[in-house]
């Protein structure tokens, strides 16, 4: 019996600026931004935890706002500027990165890239006025190692010092 012909879905042309570098890409329309970063561009600093929008490990910045890259199709972000953990700092550590070291804000480190991107995005949103609000606004980023107190301490150090950079 003759098989029904499958319609082939073509690749799409997408231009993204990733960590300051312009990339012209040809990708299938269902490729997530997370998979694009990790599997196509070898930017493996962004982590895949749940792949379902529940853990925050895949958080990156898109035009300065934090997003979950596992829930984002790369084609949706055509023309955008993406910053992953690899692009957060060039020579010196970003103040948030230094604060994470100062406060032992990690153990295994798997959640850390997402925590750092999320913290920078959260501070840029300017909505958190207290420790409780920082905690609430960071609640989408889970840490299975239980480093949460150190993470919030680190963010508060930067927030109170006002020393975070706009990305
Ligand atoms: Fe994206 Fe968990 S991997 S939220
Ligand atoms: Fe291990 Fe957060 S440091 S999951």
Tab-separated table of N, CA and C and ligand atoms in Angstrom:
chain	number	residue	atom	x	y	z
A	1	UNK	N	0.834	-1.187	0.000
A	1	UNK	CA	0.000	0.000	0.000
A	1	UNK	C	0.882	1.255	0.000
A	2	UNK	N	0.438	2.192	-0.756
A	2	UNK	CA	1.244	3.407	-0.850
A	2	UNK	C	1.114	4.263	0.416
A	3	UNK	N	2.244	4.646	0.966
A	3	UNK	CA	2.237	5.486	2.170
A	3	UNK	C	1.832	6.909	1.804
A	4	UNK	N	1.046	7.559	2.668
A	4	UNK	CA	0.732	8.970	2.387
A	4	UNK	C	2.019	9.797	2.403
A	5	UNK	N	2.090	10.710	1.502
A	5	UNK	CA	3.304	11.522	1.413
A	5	UNK	C	3.369	12.499	2.589
A	6	UNK	N	4.512	12.498	3.257
A	6	UNK	CA	4.681	13.444	4.366
A	6	UNK	C	5.178	14.765	3.814
A	7	UNK	N	4.522	15.812	4.274
A	7	UNK	CA	4.958	17.128	3.837
A	7	UNK	C	6.232	17.492	4.607
A	8	UNK	N	7.267	17.833	3.913
A	8	UNK	CA	8.492	18.173	4.638
A	8	UNK	C	8.429	19.619	5.089
A	9	UNK	N	8.876	19.821	6.320
A	9	UNK	CA	8.886	21.172	6.878
A	9	UNK	C	10.279	21.739	6.697
A	10	UNK	N	10.351	22.893	6.091
A	10	UNK	CA	11.654	23.461	5.780
A	10	UNK	C	12.266	24.188	6.946
A	11	UNK	N	13.556	24.372	6.849
A	11	UNK	CA	14.253	25.156	7.859
A	11	UNK	C	13.940	26.639	7.662
A	12	UNK	N	14.078	27.360	8.724
A	12	UNK	CA	13.814	28.801	8.687
A	12	UNK	C	15.124	29.560	8.905
A	13	UNK	N	15.215	30.683	8.260
A	13	UNK	CA	16.390	31.538	8.454
A	13	UNK	C	16.132	32.452	9.651
A	14	UNK	N	17.062	32.453	10.560
A	14	UNK	CA	16.915	33.254	11.779
A	14	UNK	C	18.228	34.000	12.037
A	15	UNK	N	18.093	35.254	12.407
A	15	UNK	CA	19.284	36.010	12.801
A	15	UNK	C	19.149	36.400	14.269
A	16	UNK	N	20.113	35.991	15.034
A	16	UNK	CA	20.128	36.329	16.457
A	16	UNK	C	21.489	36.902	16.805
A	17	UNK	N	21.495	37.839	17.718
A	17	UNK	CA	22.783	38.288	18.268
A	17	UNK	C	22.944	37.574	19.593
A	18	UNK	N	23.931	36.708	19.650
A	18	UNK	CA	24.113	35.878	20.843
A	18	UNK	C	25.434	36.249	21.499
A	19	UNK	N	25.326	36.759	22.714
A	19	UNK	CA	26.512	37.205	23.462
A	19	UNK	C	27.352	38.177	22.624
A	20	UNK	N	26.646	39.078	21.947
A	20	UNK	CA	27.294	40.129	21.188
A	20	UNK	C	27.733	39.743	19.792
A	21	UNK	N	27.502	38.487	19.415
A	21	UNK	CA	27.946	38.037	18.099
A	21	UNK	C	26.730	37.707	17.225
A	22	UNK	N	26.707	38.286	16.040
A	22	UNK	CA	25.564	38.056	15.151
A	22	UNK	C	25.662	36.671	14.522
A	23	UNK	N	24.575	35.914	14.604
A	23	UNK	CA	24.550	34.558	14.056
A	23	UNK	C	23.413	34.468	13.044
A	24	UNK	N	23.745	34.083	11.823
A	24	UNK	CA	22.721	33.784	10.820
A	24	UNK	C	22.549	32.279	10.792
A	25	UNK	N	21.355	31.833	11.141
A	25	UNK	CA	21.149	30.402	11.359
A	25	UNK	C	20.024	29.883	10.487
A	26	UNK	N	20.124	28.620	10.157
A	26	UNK	CA	19.062	27.948	9.422
A	26	UNK	C	18.601	26.778	10.288
A	27	UNK	N	17.416	26.921	10.861
A	27	UNK	CA	16.992	25.932	11.865
A	27	UNK	C	15.553	25.491	11.641
A	28	UNK	N	15.251	24.293	12.116
A	28	UNK	CA	13.880	23.795	12.051
A	28	UNK	C	13.008	24.604	13.016
A	29	UNK	N	11.756	24.826	12.644
A	29	UNK	CA	10.932	25.764	13.422
A	29	UNK	C	10.593	25.304	14.835
A	30	UNK	N	10.786	24.027	15.128
A	30	UNK	CA	10.444	23.550	16.472
A	30	UNK	C	11.653	23.487	17.415
A	31	UNK	N	12.794	23.978	16.962
A	31	UNK	CA	13.982	23.954	17.825
A	31	UNK	C	13.849	25.028	18.908
A	32	UNK	N	13.975	24.602	20.153
A	32	UNK	CA	13.883	25.585	21.243
A	32	UNK	C	15.169	26.406	21.289
A	33	UNK	N	15.045	27.566	21.903
A	33	UNK	CA	16.232	28.403	22.070
A	33	UNK	C	17.276	27.662	22.905
A	34	UNK	N	16.813	26.912	23.880
A	34	UNK	CA	17.729	26.132	24.717
A	34	UNK	C	18.531	25.137	23.875
A	35	UNK	N	17.840	24.379	23.041
A	35	UNK	CA	18.544	23.392	22.206
A	35	UNK	C	19.431	24.081	21.178
A	36	UNK	N	18.985	25.224	20.692
A	36	UNK	CA	19.839	25.957	19.744
A	36	UNK	C	21.161	26.329	20.418
A	37	UNK	N	21.059	26.880	21.621
A	37	UNK	CA	22.281	27.299	22.320
A	37	UNK	C	23.183	26.101	22.598
A	38	UNK	N	22.603	25.070	23.162
A	38	UNK	CA	23.412	23.935	23.620
A	38	UNK	C	23.889	23.041	22.473
A	39	UNK	N	22.961	22.669	21.591
A	39	UNK	CA	23.276	21.625	20.604
A	39	UNK	C	23.804	22.183	19.287
A	40	UNK	N	23.409	23.402	18.940
A	40	UNK	CA	23.838	23.954	17.653
A	40	UNK	C	25.036	24.889	17.807
A	41	UNK	N	25.128	25.551	18.963
A	41	UNK	CA	26.172	26.569	19.121
A	41	UNK	C	27.187	26.220	20.208
A	42	UNK	N	27.031	25.035	20.809
A	42	UNK	CA	27.961	24.580	21.858
A	42	UNK	C	28.043	25.525	23.048
A	43	UNK	N	26.981	26.264	23.293
A	43	UNK	CA	26.941	27.124	24.481
A	43	UNK	C	26.227	26.338	25.582
A	44	UNK	N	26.973	25.460	26.210
A	44	UNK	CA	26.372	24.502	27.141
A	44	UNK	C	26.281	25.027	28.572
A	45	UNK	N	26.629	26.300	28.763
A	45	UNK	CA	26.471	26.874	30.095
A	45	UNK	C	25.009	26.939	30.508
A	46	UNK	N	24.128	27.154	29.556
A	46	UNK	CA	22.689	27.165	29.851
A	46	UNK	C	22.242	25.725	30.034
A	47	UNK	N	21.602	25.451	31.147
A	47	UNK	CA	21.306	24.057	31.512
A	47	UNK	C	19.868	23.651	31.211
A	48	UNK	N	19.725	22.375	30.887
A	48	UNK	CA	18.387	21.794	30.716
A	48	UNK	C	18.073	21.004	31.983
A	49	UNK	N	17.102	21.496	32.737
A	49	UNK	CA	16.680	20.785	33.936
A	49	UNK	C	15.448	19.965	33.620
A	50	UNK	N	14.305	20.631	33.559
A	50	UNK	CA	13.034	19.934	33.353
A	50	UNK	C	12.601	19.926	31.890
A	51	UNK	N	13.020	20.937	31.130
A	51	UNK	CA	12.576	21.137	29.742
A	51	UNK	C	11.072	21.420	29.657
A	52	UNK	N	10.473	21.827	30.771
A	52	UNK	CA	9.026	22.075	30.817
A	52	UNK	C	8.653	23.376	31.510
A	53	UNK	N	9.599	24.276	31.666
A	53	UNK	CA	9.256	25.559	32.280
A	53	UNK	C	9.050	25.522	33.775
A	54	UNK	N	9.621	24.531	34.453
A	54	UNK	CA	9.339	24.416	35.878
A	54	UNK	C	10.525	24.681	36.801
A	55	UNK	N	11.746	24.726	36.260
A	55	UNK	CA	12.898	24.795	37.170
A	55	UNK	C	13.745	26.057	37.028
A	56	UNK	N	13.695	26.704	35.889
A	56	UNK	CA	14.465	27.936	35.691
A	56	UNK	C	15.923	27.737	35.306
A	57	UNK	N	16.375	26.487	35.211
A	57	UNK	CA	17.797	26.239	34.897
A	57	UNK	C	18.197	26.794	33.534
A	58	UNK	N	17.224	26.941	32.651
A	58	UNK	CA	17.504	27.349	31.264
A	58	UNK	C	17.369	28.862	31.053
A	59	UNK	N	17.265	29.628	32.136
A	59	UNK	CA	17.012	31.073	31.998
A	59	UNK	C	18.153	31.784	31.272
A	60	UNK	N	17.791	32.592	30.291
A	60	UNK	CA	18.742	33.478	29.610
A	60	UNK	C	18.089	34.854	29.520
A	61	UNK	N	18.849	35.821	29.044
A	61	UNK	CA	18.294	37.155	28.842
A	61	UNK	C	18.015	37.354	27.359
A	62	UNK	N	16.838	37.873	27.068
A	62	UNK	CA	16.472	38.193	25.686
A	62	UNK	C	16.116	39.681	25.664
A	63	UNK	N	16.909	40.474	24.953
A	63	UNK	CA	16.737	41.925	24.946
A	63	UNK	C	16.645	42.458	26.383
A	64	UNK	N	17.494	41.881	27.244
A	64	UNK	CA	17.604	42.340	28.630
A	64	UNK	C	16.579	41.771	29.584
A	65	UNK	N	15.616	40.981	29.062
A	65	UNK	CA	14.586	40.414	29.948
A	65	UNK	C	14.829	38.913	30.107
A	66	UNK	N	14.569	38.409	31.305
A	66	UNK	CA	14.812	36.979	31.530
A	66	UNK	C	13.699	36.147	30.906
A	67	UNK	N	14.088	35.088	30.257
A	67	UNK	CA	13.110	34.176	29.664
A	67	UNK	C	13.575	32.742	29.895
A	68	UNK	N	12.614	31.833	29.803
A	68	UNK	CA	12.933	30.406	29.885
A	68	UNK	C	13.215	29.918	28.465
A	69	UNK	N	14.436	29.554	28.201
A	69	UNK	CA	14.795	29.184	26.829
A	69	UNK	C	14.212	27.842	26.419
A	70	UNK	N	13.813	27.005	27.391
A	70	UNK	CA	13.211	25.711	27.020
A	70	UNK	C	11.794	25.897	26.480
A	71	UNK	N	11.142	26.989	26.856
A	71	UNK	CA	9.764	27.242	26.402
A	71	UNK	C	9.718	28.226	25.232
A	72	UNK	N	10.865	28.556	24.702
A	72	UNK	CA	10.944	29.578	23.659
A	72	UNK	C	11.443	28.954	22.364
A	73	UNK	N	10.661	29.041	21.316
A	73	UNK	CA	11.161	28.582	20.020
A	73	UNK	C	12.162	29.612	19.507
A	74	UNK	N	13.270	29.132	19.015
A	74	UNK	CA	14.321	30.051	18.565
A	74	UNK	C	13.806	30.970	17.459
A	75	UNK	N	12.944	30.451	16.581
A	75	UNK	CA	12.454	31.280	15.470
A	75	UNK	C	11.620	32.470	15.956
A	76	UNK	N	11.027	32.319	17.150
A	76	UNK	CA	10.217	33.413	17.695
A	76	UNK	C	11.068	34.626	18.046
A	77	UNK	N	12.340	34.405	18.229
A	77	UNK	CA	13.212	35.487	18.703
A	77	UNK	C	14.081	36.068	17.593
A	78	UNK	N	13.685	35.824	16.360
A	78	UNK	CA	14.422	36.384	15.228
A	78	UNK	C	14.675	37.880	15.441
A	79	UNK	N	15.921	38.296	15.299
A	79	UNK	CA	16.267	39.711	15.451
A	79	UNK	C	16.597	40.135	16.871
A	80	UNK	N	16.478	39.214	17.827
A	80	UNK	CA	16.692	39.592	19.237
A	80	UNK	C	18.146	39.442	19.652
A	81	UNK	N	18.421	40.052	20.808
A	81	UNK	CA	19.744	39.893	21.430
A	81	UNK	C	19.606	38.935	22.600
A	82	UNK	N	20.357	37.869	22.538
A	82	UNK	CA	20.315	36.848	23.585
A	82	UNK	C	21.625	36.900	24.366
A	83	UNK	N	21.493	36.883	25.684
A	83	UNK	CA	22.695	36.778	26.521
A	83	UNK	C	22.567	35.530	27.376
A	84	UNK	N	23.506	34.628	27.205
A	84	UNK	CA	23.548	33.434	28.052
A	84	UNK	C	24.663	33.637	29.076
A	85	UNK	N	24.837	32.676	29.940
A	85	UNK	CA	25.842	32.832	31.001
A	85	UNK	C	27.233	33.106	30.421
A	86	UNK	N	27.490	32.596	29.224
A	86	UNK	CA	28.816	32.810	28.621
A	86	UNK	C	29.045	34.276	28.266
A	87	UNK	N	27.957	35.039	28.128
A	87	UNK	CA	28.085	36.436	27.711
A	87	UNK	C	27.884	37.430	28.843
A	88	UNK	N	27.723	36.941	30.057
A	88	UNK	CA	27.448	37.832	31.191
A	88	UNK	C	28.665	38.697	31.532
A	89	UNK	N	29.848	38.109	31.433
A	89	UNK	CA	31.057	38.854	31.788
A	89	UNK	C	32.110	38.636	30.715
A	90	UNK	N	32.934	39.645	30.495
A	90	UNK	CA	34.000	39.477	29.505
A	90	UNK	C	35.326	39.172	30.181
A	91	UNK	N	35.809	40.097	30.979
A	91	UNK	CA	37.105	39.877	31.629
A	91	UNK	C	36.881	39.635	33.122
A	92	UNK	N	36.314	40.633	33.780
A	92	UNK	CA	36.047	40.489	35.212
A	92	UNK	C	34.681	39.861	35.417
A	93	UNK	N	34.524	39.223	36.550
A	93	UNK	CA	33.226	38.637	36.863
A	93	UNK	C	32.176	39.737	36.993
A	94	UNK	N	30.964	39.417	36.612
A	94	UNK	CA	29.831	40.307	36.873
A	94	UNK	C	29.637	40.355	38.396
A	95	UNK	N	29.207	41.485	38.948
A	95	UNK	CA	29.004	41.568	40.404
A	95	UNK	C	28.126	40.443	40.962
A	96	UNK	N	27.147	40.010	40.203
A	96	UNK	CA	26.312	38.902	40.690
A	96	UNK	C	27.142	37.617	40.776
A	97	UNK	N	27.992	37.387	39.806
A	97	UNK	CA	28.843	36.185	39.853
A	97	UNK	C	29.761	36.245	41.075
A	98	UNK	N	30.364	37.421	41.304
A	98	UNK	CA	31.265	37.573	42.465
A	98	UNK	C	30.495	37.367	43.765
A	99	UNK	N	29.279	37.903	43.803
A	99	UNK	CA	28.468	37.765	45.022
A	99	UNK	C	28.106	36.297	45.268
A	100	UNK	N	27.859	35.533	44.212
A	100	UNK	CA	27.578	34.102	44.383
A	100	UNK	C	28.788	33.405	45.017
A	101	UNK	N	29.983	33.795	44.602
A	101	UNK	CA	31.193	33.210	45.207
A	101	UNK	C	31.296	33.648	46.666
A	102	UNK	N	31.085	34.942	46.900
A	102	UNK	CA	31.219	35.478	48.260
A	102	UNK	C	30.279	34.777	49.242
A	103	UNK	N	29.116	34.360	48.759
A	103	UNK	CA	28.089	33.810	49.661
A	103	UNK	C	27.908	32.302	49.510
A	104	UNK	N	28.846	31.625	48.874
A	104	UNK	CA	28.710	30.166	48.665
A	104	UNK	C	27.318	29.828	48.137
A	105	UNK	N	26.917	30.518	47.084
A	105	UNK	CA	25.532	30.404	46.613
A	105	UNK	C	25.333	29.246	45.632
A	106	UNK	N	26.125	28.223	45.769
A	106	UNK	CA	25.941	27.035	44.908
A	106	UNK	C	26.647	25.837	45.545
A	107	UNK	N	26.199	24.654	45.128
A	107	UNK	CA	26.924	23.431	45.495
A	107	UNK	C	27.307	22.711	44.203
A	108	UNK	N	26.333	22.041	43.563
A	108	UNK	CA	26.679	21.342	42.307
A	108	UNK	C	26.835	22.326	41.148
A	109	UNK	N	26.173	23.469	41.238
A	109	UNK	CA	26.298	24.503	40.209
A	109	UNK	C	25.349	24.352	39.032
A	110	UNK	N	24.525	23.311	39.036
A	110	UNK	CA	23.687	23.082	37.851
A	110	UNK	C	22.662	24.195	37.643
A	111	UNK	N	22.122	24.696	38.731
A	111	UNK	CA	21.113	25.753	38.599
A	111	UNK	C	21.735	27.136	38.433
A	112	UNK	N	23.050	27.239	38.672
A	112	UNK	CA	23.698	28.546	38.828
A	112	UNK	C	23.614	29.457	37.595
A	113	UNK	N	23.871	28.967	36.387
A	113	UNK	CA	23.757	29.876	35.238
A	113	UNK	C	22.370	30.498	35.130
A	114	UNK	N	21.355	29.685	35.356
A	114	UNK	CA	19.978	30.198	35.308
A	114	UNK	C	19.703	31.155	36.446
A	115	UNK	N	20.234	30.853	37.623
A	115	UNK	CA	20.037	31.746	38.773
A	115	UNK	C	20.663	33.109	38.489
A	116	UNK	N	21.860	33.091	37.924
A	116	UNK	CA	22.578	34.353	37.683
A	116	UNK	C	21.870	35.179	36.603
A	117	UNK	N	21.476	34.532	35.510
A	117	UNK	CA	20.753	35.273	34.462
A	117	UNK	C	19.431	35.804	35.002
A	118	UNK	N	18.763	34.975	35.789
A	118	UNK	CA	17.474	35.390	36.341
A	118	UNK	C	17.654	36.554	37.315
A	119	UNK	N	18.690	36.478	38.143
A	119	UNK	CA	18.934	37.549	39.121
A	119	UNK	C	19.207	38.875	38.408
A	120	UNK	N	20.002	38.827	37.351
A	120	UNK	CA	20.303	40.066	36.611
A	120	UNK	C	19.018	40.619	35.985
A	121	UNK	N	18.236	39.736	35.360
A	121	UNK	CA	16.972	40.167	34.763
A	121	UNK	C	16.023	40.717	35.810
A	122	UNK	N	15.974	40.048	36.953
A	122	UNK	CA	15.069	40.478	38.031
A	122	UNK	C	15.465	41.851	38.550
A	123	UNK	N	16.770	42.081	38.746
A	123	UNK	CA	17.214	43.397	39.232
A	123	UNK	C	16.909	44.481	38.206
A	124	UNK	N	17.045	44.138	36.928
A	124	UNK	CA	16.753	45.127	35.884
A	124	UNK	C	15.261	45.454	35.824
A	125	UNK	N	14.419	44.505	36.247
A	125	UNK	CA	12.971	44.776	36.271
A	125	UNK	C	12.648	45.857	37.306
A	126	UNK	N	13.470	45.937	38.355
A	126	UNK	CA	13.306	46.987	39.362
A	126	UNK	C	12.063	46.841	40.227
A	127	UNK	N	11.552	45.619	40.346
A	127	UNK	CA	10.313	45.441	41.115
A	127	UNK	C	10.548	45.000	42.553
A	128	UNK	N	11.739	44.506	42.828
A	128	UNK	CA	11.986	43.938	44.157
A	128	UNK	C	12.502	45.021	45.095
A	129	UNK	N	11.729	45.293	46.139
A	129	UNK	CA	12.142	46.322	47.091
A	129	UNK	C	12.580	45.746	48.431
A	130	UNK	N	12.440	44.460	48.609
A	130	UNK	CA	12.782	43.863	49.900
A	130	UNK	C	13.311	42.449	49.663
A	131	UNK	N	13.888	41.877	50.697
A	131	UNK	CA	14.379	40.500	50.604
A	131	UNK	C	13.231	39.539	50.255
A	132	UNK	N	12.085	39.774	50.883
A	132	UNK	CA	10.934	38.899	50.614
A	132	UNK	C	10.520	38.988	49.143
A	133	UNK	N	10.585	40.179	48.592
A	133	UNK	CA	10.212	40.333	47.175
A	133	UNK	C	11.251	39.702	46.257
A	134	UNK	N	12.520	39.806	46.625
A	134	UNK	CA	13.562	39.121	45.839
A	134	UNK	C	13.300	37.619	45.856
A	135	UNK	N	12.993	37.101	47.050
A	135	UNK	CA	12.705	35.668	47.180
A	135	UNK	C	11.539	35.263	46.285
A	136	UNK	N	10.498	36.064	46.324
A	136	UNK	CA	9.295	35.762	45.529
A	136	UNK	C	9.622	35.814	44.032
A	137	UNK	N	10.346	36.847	43.627
A	137	UNK	CA	10.624	37.036	42.199
A	137	UNK	C	11.680	36.063	41.678
A	138	UNK	N	12.395	35.413	42.570
A	138	UNK	CA	13.366	34.383	42.165
A	138	UNK	C	12.803	32.978	42.360
A	139	UNK	N	11.537	32.879	42.714
A	139	UNK	CA	10.984	31.563	43.070
A	139	UNK	C	10.832	30.630	41.870
A	140	UNK	N	10.967	31.166	40.676
A	140	UNK	CA	10.913	30.297	39.486
A	140	UNK	C	12.214	29.573	39.219
A	141	UNK	N	13.240	29.907	39.983
A	141	UNK	CA	14.542	29.248	39.824
A	141	UNK	C	14.770	28.327	41.018
A	142	UNK	N	14.698	27.049	40.766
A	142	UNK	CA	14.829	26.072	41.850
A	142	UNK	C	16.289	25.678	42.029
A	143	UNK	N	16.644	25.372	43.273
A	143	UNK	CA	17.980	24.846	43.562
A	143	UNK	C	17.803	23.580	44.367
A	144	UNK	N	18.136	22.468	43.761
A	144	UNK	CA	17.946	21.184	44.444
A	144	UNK	C	18.974	20.968	45.546
A	145	UNK	N	20.074	21.710	45.488
A	145	UNK	CA	21.092	21.567	46.531
A	145	UNK	C	20.739	22.371	47.780
A	146	UNK	N	19.729	23.194	47.693
A	146	UNK	CA	19.322	23.969	48.863
A	146	UNK	C	20.231	25.148	49.155
A	147	UNK	N	20.812	25.723	48.116
A	147	UNK	CA	21.688	26.887	48.322
A	147	UNK	C	20.892	28.189	48.336
A	148	UNK	N	19.598	28.104	48.538
A	148	UNK	CA	18.722	29.261	48.360
A	148	UNK	C	19.078	30.457	49.240
A	149	UNK	N	19.473	30.188	50.485
A	149	UNK	CA	19.772	31.321	51.375
A	149	UNK	C	20.981	32.085	50.837
A	150	UNK	N	22.007	31.355	50.419
A	150	UNK	CA	23.189	31.999	49.842
A	150	UNK	C	22.849	32.751	48.568
A	151	UNK	N	21.961	32.186	47.769
A	151	UNK	CA	21.564	32.846	46.508
A	151	UNK	C	20.895	34.180	46.806
A	152	UNK	N	19.971	34.177	47.757
A	152	UNK	CA	19.274	35.434	48.081
A	152	UNK	C	20.237	36.418	48.745
A	153	UNK	N	21.128	35.906	49.608
A	153	UNK	CA	22.139	36.784	50.223
A	153	UNK	C	22.982	37.453	49.134
A	154	UNK	N	23.381	36.673	48.138
A	154	UNK	CA	24.227	37.202	47.057
A	154	UNK	C	23.489	38.290	46.285
A	155	UNK	N	22.239	38.020	45.975
A	155	UNK	CA	21.461	39.013	45.210
A	155	UNK	C	21.270	40.279	46.043
A	156	UNK	N	21.014	40.107	47.343
A	156	UNK	CA	20.809	41.282	48.198
A	156	UNK	C	22.082	42.118	48.300
A	157	UNK	N	23.231	41.430	48.295
A	157	UNK	CA	24.501	42.181	48.348
A	157	UNK	C	24.607	43.123	47.155
A	158	UNK	N	24.259	42.618	45.976
A	158	UNK	CA	24.361	43.430	44.764
A	158	UNK	C	23.253	44.474	44.734
A	159	UNK	N	22.068	44.056	45.129
A	159	UNK	CA	20.936	44.994	45.108
A	159	UNK	C	21.200	46.169	46.051
A	160	UNK	N	21.656	45.861	47.259
A	160	UNK	CA	21.898	46.931	48.227
A	160	UNK	C	23.072	47.796	47.822
A	161	UNK	N	24.046	47.180	47.133
A	161	UNK	CA	25.195	47.951	46.680
A	161	UNK	C	24.925	48.695	45.395
A	162	UNK	N	23.842	48.339	44.727
A	162	UNK	CA	23.469	48.975	43.469
A	162	UNK	C	24.487	48.756	42.360
A	163	UNK	N	25.222	47.630	42.439
A	163	UNK	CA	26.341	47.468	41.513
A	163	UNK	C	26.088	46.401	40.452
A	164	UNK	N	24.940	46.427	39.853
A	164	UNK	CA	24.726	45.493	38.748
A	164	UNK	C	24.738	46.248	37.432
A	165	UNK	N	25.177	45.535	36.410
A	165	UNK	CA	25.310	46.182	35.093
A	165	UNK	C	24.081	45.934	34.272
A	166	UNK	N	23.719	46.941	33.500
A	166	UNK	CA	22.647	46.740	32.529
A	166	UNK	C	23.192	45.887	31.386
A	167	UNK	N	22.450	44.894	30.974
A	167	UNK	CA	22.883	44.089	29.823
A	167	UNK	C	21.971	44.338	28.653
B	1	LIG	FE1	13.575	25.328	31.298
B	1	LIG	FE2	13.471	23.792	33.495
B	1	LIG	S1	14.746	23.567	31.727
B	1	LIG	S2	12.448	25.684	33.103
B	2	LIG	FE1	22.951	22.378	42.784
B	2	LIG	FE2	21.533	24.649	42.758
B	2	LIG	S1	23.633	24.387	43.254
B	2	LIG	S2	20.936	22.701	42.033
